[in-house]
Coordinates of C-alpha atoms and ligand atoms in Angstrom, one line a residue:
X1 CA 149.6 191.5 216.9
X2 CA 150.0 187.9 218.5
X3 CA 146.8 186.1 218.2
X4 CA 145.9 183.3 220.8
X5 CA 143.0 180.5 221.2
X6 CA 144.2 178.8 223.8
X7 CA 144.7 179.2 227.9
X8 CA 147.9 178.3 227.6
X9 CA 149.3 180.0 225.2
X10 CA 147.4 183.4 226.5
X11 CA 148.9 183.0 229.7
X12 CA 152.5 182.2 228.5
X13 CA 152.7 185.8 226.6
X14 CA 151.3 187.6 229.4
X15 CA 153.4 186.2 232.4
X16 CA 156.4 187.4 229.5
X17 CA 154.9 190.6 230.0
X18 CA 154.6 190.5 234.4
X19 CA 158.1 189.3 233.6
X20 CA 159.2 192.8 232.3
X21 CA 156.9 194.6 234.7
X22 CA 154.4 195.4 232.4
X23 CA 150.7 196.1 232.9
X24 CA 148.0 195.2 231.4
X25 CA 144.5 196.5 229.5
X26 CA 141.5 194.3 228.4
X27 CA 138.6 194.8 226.2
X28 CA 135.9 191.7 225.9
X29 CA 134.5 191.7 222.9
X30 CA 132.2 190.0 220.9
X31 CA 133.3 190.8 217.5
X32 CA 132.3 192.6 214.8
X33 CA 134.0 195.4 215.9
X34 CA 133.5 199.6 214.7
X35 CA 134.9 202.5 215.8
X36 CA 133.1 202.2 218.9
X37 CA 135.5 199.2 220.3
X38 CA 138.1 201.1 218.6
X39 CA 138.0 203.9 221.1
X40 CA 138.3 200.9 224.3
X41 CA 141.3 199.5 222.6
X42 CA 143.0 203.2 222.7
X43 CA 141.5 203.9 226.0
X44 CA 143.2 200.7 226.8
X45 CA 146.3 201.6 225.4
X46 CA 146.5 205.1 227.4
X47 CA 146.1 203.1 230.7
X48 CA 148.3 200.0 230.1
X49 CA 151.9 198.8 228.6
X50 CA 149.9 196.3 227.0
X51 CA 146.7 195.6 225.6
X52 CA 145.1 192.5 224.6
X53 CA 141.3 192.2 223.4
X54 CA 138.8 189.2 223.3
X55 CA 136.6 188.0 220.5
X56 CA 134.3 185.4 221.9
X57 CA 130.4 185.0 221.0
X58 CA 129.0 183.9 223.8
X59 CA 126.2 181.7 223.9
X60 CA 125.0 182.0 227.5
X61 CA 124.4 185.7 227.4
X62 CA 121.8 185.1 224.1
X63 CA 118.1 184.1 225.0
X64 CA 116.0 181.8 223.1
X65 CA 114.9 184.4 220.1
X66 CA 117.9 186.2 220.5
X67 CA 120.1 184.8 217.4
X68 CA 123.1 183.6 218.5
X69 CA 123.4 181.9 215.0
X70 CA 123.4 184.7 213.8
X71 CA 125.4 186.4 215.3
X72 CA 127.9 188.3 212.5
X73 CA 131.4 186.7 213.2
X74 CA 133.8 188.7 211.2
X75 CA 137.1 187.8 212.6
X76 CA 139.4 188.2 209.8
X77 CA 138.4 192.2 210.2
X78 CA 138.2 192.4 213.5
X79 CA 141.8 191.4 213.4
X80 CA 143.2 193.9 210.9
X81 CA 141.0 196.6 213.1
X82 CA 142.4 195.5 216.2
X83 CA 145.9 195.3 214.9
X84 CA 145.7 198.8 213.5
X85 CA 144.6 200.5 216.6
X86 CA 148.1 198.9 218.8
X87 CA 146.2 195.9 219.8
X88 CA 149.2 193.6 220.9
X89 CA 146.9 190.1 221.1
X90 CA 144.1 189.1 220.3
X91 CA 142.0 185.8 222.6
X92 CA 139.8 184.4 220.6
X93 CA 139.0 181.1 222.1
X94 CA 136.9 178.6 221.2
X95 CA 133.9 176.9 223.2
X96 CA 135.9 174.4 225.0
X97 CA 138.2 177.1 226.3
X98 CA 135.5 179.2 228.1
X99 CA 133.1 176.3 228.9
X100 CA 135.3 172.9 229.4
X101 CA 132.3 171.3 230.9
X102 CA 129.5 172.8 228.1
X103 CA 128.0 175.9 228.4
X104 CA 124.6 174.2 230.3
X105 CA 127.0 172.8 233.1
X106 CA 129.0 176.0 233.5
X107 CA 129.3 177.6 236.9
X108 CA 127.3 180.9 237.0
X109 CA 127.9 184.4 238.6
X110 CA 124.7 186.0 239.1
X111 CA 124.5 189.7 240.2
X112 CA 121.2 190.0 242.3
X113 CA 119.3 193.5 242.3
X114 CA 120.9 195.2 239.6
X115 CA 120.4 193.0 237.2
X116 CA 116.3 192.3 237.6
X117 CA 115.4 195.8 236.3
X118 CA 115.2 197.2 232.7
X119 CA 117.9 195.0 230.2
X120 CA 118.0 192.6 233.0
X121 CA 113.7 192.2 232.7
X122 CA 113.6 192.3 228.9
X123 CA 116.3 189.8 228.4
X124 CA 116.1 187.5 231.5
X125 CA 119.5 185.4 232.1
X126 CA 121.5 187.7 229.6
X127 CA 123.3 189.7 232.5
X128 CA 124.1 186.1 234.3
X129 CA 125.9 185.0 231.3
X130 CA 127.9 188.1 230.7
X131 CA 128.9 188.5 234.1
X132 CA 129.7 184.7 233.5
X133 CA 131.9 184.7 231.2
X134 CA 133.4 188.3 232.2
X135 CA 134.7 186.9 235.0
X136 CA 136.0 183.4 233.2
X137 CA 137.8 186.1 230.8
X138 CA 139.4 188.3 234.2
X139 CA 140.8 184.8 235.5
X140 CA 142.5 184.2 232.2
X141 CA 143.6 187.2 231.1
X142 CA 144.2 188.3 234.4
X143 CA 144.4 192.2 233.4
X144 CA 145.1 195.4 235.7
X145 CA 142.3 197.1 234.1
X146 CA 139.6 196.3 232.0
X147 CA 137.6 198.8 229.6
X148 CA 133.7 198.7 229.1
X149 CA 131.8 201.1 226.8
X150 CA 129.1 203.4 228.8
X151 CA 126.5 202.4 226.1
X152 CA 126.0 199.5 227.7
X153 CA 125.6 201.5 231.0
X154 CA 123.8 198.4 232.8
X155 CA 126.2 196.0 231.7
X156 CA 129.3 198.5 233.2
X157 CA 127.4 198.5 236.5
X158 CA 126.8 194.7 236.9
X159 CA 130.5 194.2 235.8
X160 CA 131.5 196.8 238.2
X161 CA 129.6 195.5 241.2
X162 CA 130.9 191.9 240.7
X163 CA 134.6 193.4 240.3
X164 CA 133.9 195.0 244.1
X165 CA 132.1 191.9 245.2
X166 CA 134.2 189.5 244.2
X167 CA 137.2 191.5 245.0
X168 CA 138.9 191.0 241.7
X169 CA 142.1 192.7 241.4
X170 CA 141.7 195.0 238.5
X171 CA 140.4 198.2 238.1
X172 CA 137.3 198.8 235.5
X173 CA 137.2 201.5 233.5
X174 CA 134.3 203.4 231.8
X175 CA 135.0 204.8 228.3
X176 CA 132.3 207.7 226.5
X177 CA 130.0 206.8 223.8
X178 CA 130.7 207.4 220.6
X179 CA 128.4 208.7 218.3
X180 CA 127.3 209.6 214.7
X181 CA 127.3 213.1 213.3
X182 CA 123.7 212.6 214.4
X183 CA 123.8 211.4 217.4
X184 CA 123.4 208.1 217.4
X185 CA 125.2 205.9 219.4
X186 CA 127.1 203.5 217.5
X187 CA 126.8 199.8 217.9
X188 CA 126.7 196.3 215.5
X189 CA 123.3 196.8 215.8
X190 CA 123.1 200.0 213.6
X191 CA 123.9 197.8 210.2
X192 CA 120.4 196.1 210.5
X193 CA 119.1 199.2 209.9
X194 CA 117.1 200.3 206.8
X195 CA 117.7 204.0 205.3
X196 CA 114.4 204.8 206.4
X197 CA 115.3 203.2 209.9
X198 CA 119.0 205.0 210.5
X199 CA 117.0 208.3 209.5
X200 CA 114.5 207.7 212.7
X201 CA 117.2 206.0 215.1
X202 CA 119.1 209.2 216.5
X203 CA 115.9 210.0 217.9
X204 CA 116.7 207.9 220.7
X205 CA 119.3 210.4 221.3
X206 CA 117.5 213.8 220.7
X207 CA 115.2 212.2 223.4
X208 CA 117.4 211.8 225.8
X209 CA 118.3 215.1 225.5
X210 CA 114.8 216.2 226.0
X211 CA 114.7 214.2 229.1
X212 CA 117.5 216.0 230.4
X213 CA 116.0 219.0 229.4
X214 CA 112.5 218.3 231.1
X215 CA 114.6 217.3 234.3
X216 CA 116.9 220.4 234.4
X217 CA 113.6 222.3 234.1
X218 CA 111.9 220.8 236.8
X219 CA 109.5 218.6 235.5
X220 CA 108.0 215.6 237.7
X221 CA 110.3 212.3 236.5
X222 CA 107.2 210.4 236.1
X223 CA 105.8 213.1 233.4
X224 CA 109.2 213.5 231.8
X225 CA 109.4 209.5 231.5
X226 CA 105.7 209.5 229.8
X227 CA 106.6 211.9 227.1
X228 CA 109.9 210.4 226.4
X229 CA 107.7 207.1 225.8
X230 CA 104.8 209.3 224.1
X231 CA 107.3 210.5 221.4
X232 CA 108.9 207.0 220.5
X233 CA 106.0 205.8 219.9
X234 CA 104.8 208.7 217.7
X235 CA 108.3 208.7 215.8
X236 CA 107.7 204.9 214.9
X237 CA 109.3 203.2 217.8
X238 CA 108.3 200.5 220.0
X239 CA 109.9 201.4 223.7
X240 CA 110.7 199.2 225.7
X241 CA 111.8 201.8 228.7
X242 CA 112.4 205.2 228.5
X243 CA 113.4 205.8 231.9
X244 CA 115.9 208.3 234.9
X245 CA 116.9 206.1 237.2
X246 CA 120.0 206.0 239.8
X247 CA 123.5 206.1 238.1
X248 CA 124.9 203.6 240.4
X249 CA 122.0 200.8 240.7
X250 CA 119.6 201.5 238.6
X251 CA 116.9 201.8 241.3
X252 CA 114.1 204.5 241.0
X253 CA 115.1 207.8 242.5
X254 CA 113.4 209.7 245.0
X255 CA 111.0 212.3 243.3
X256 CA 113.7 214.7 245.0
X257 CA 116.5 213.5 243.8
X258 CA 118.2 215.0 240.9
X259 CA 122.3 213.8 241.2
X260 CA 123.7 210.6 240.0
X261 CA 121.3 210.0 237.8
X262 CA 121.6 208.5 234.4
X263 CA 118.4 208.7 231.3
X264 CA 117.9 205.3 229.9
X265 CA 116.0 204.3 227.0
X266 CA 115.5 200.7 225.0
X267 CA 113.3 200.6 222.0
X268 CA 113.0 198.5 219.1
X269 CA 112.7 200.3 215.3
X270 CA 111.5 197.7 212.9
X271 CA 113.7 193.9 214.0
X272 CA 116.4 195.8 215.7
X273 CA 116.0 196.8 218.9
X274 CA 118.4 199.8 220.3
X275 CA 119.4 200.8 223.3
X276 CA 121.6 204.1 224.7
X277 CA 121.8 206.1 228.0
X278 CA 122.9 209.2 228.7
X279 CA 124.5 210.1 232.7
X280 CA 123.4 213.5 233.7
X281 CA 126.7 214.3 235.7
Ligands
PAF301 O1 129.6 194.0 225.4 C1 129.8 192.9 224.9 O2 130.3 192.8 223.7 C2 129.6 191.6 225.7 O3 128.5 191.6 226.5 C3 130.9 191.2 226.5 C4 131.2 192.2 227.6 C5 132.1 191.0 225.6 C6 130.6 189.8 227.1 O4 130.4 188.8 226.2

């Protein structure tokens, strides 16, 4: 596996690659990379000749309590991961690369609608600077299709609605969750977790599941959204949402409608806060 900081040298490899009439797959990532990225680089792999991933911590996407410091950069494993799963490069840029003129000074891509409501309310700003420096990453990689995890199921909408809107010439595709034995979704997040903590976290899950089931059974969305709520709280959480809202913008259904719609929840257990989703189609 090639790995590349600079613009330059990124782009050199992959016009190689037009050359021979190869495509190409891209996963963005932030580092610190489990099984879960795992799965986007072989998704990747099944739906291009080549595949290159991204480590890049981005500052614009972090809010003001939100740790950026902090951050775990573990790039030296992230590259033996990547390299294991067929990766064929690895961009990992620096600063400069993504932000030549600073990171305040930057252009922005903002998303309107989608990205006011639930992650978008909690975190304000956070979806501007992902979509920001997603679409800094599409010019440079320039990729036929790009692979986003459904975990972050608001994130895959905002990047797929400034893909249409922009008209950028790649095609994004979703790729499952992947869980514990448990059920709970995996993410970085998971290793700030105390035993007591993991014990209590696939709860989110078994709710969602509930939620489905409430639906399925009839059961006002309003009522089902309340007990979801009702039973973090009792289990030790501290929700943020627990919510069934439309799959394809996030807006509050219709009390009649009961396709396209996806279970949400965001709650925070002890420091960490979790979030995880679950489509009903
Ligand atoms: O999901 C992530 O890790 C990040 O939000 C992304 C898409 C790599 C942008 O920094």
């Amino acid at each position: 596996m090639q790995i590349v900081q600079d613009a330059a040298g990124l782009r050199a490899t992959i016009r190689g690659w037009r050359i021979q009439g190869q495509t190409v797959g891209f996963v963005p990532t932030m580092g610190n990379l489990h099984e879960g990225h795992h799965s986007l680089i072989k998704l990747a792999r099944a739906r291009a000749d080549r595949v290159v991933a991204s480590v890049f911590v981005n500052p614009t996407q972090f809010g003001p309590g939100e740790d950026f410091e902090r951050y775990p950069r573990t790039l030296a494993q992230d590259q033996a991961g990547l390299a294991e799963m067929g990766c064929d490069l690895l961009f990992a840029p620096d600063p400069a690369t993504i932000y030549p003129f600073g990171a305040a000074q930057s252009v922005s891509v903002h998303v309107p609608g989608l990205t006011c409501t639930l992650e978008g309310a909690h975190r304000p700003g956070h979806f501007d600077g992902v979509a920001t420096v997603v679409c800094k990453l599409f010019n440079l990689v320039q990729p036929d299709v790009a692979v986003f995890g459904q975990k972050d199921f608001q994130q895959l909408k905002v990047i797929e609605r400034m893909v249409r809107d922009l008209a950028l010439p790649l095609k994004v595709v979703a790729a499952p969750t992947l869980r514990a034995a448990d059920g709970l979704a995996l993410s970085s997040r998971n290793q700030y977790l105390s035993a007591e903590e993991r014990a209590l976290a696939p709860q989110i899950h078994q709710t969602l599941l509930k939620m489905h089931e409430l639906l399925d059974k009839g059961h006002a969305r309003k009522v089902i959204e309340q007990v979801a709520a009702s039973t973090l709280e009792r289990a030790g959480f501290q929700p943020d949402y627990a919510v069934i809202r439309r799959a394809e913008d996030l807006a509050e259904p219709a009390d009649d409608e009961t396709r396209g719609l996806v279970a949400l929840i965001a709650a925070r257990l002890g420091n960490t806060r979790l979030i995880d989703n679950l489509p009903f189609d």
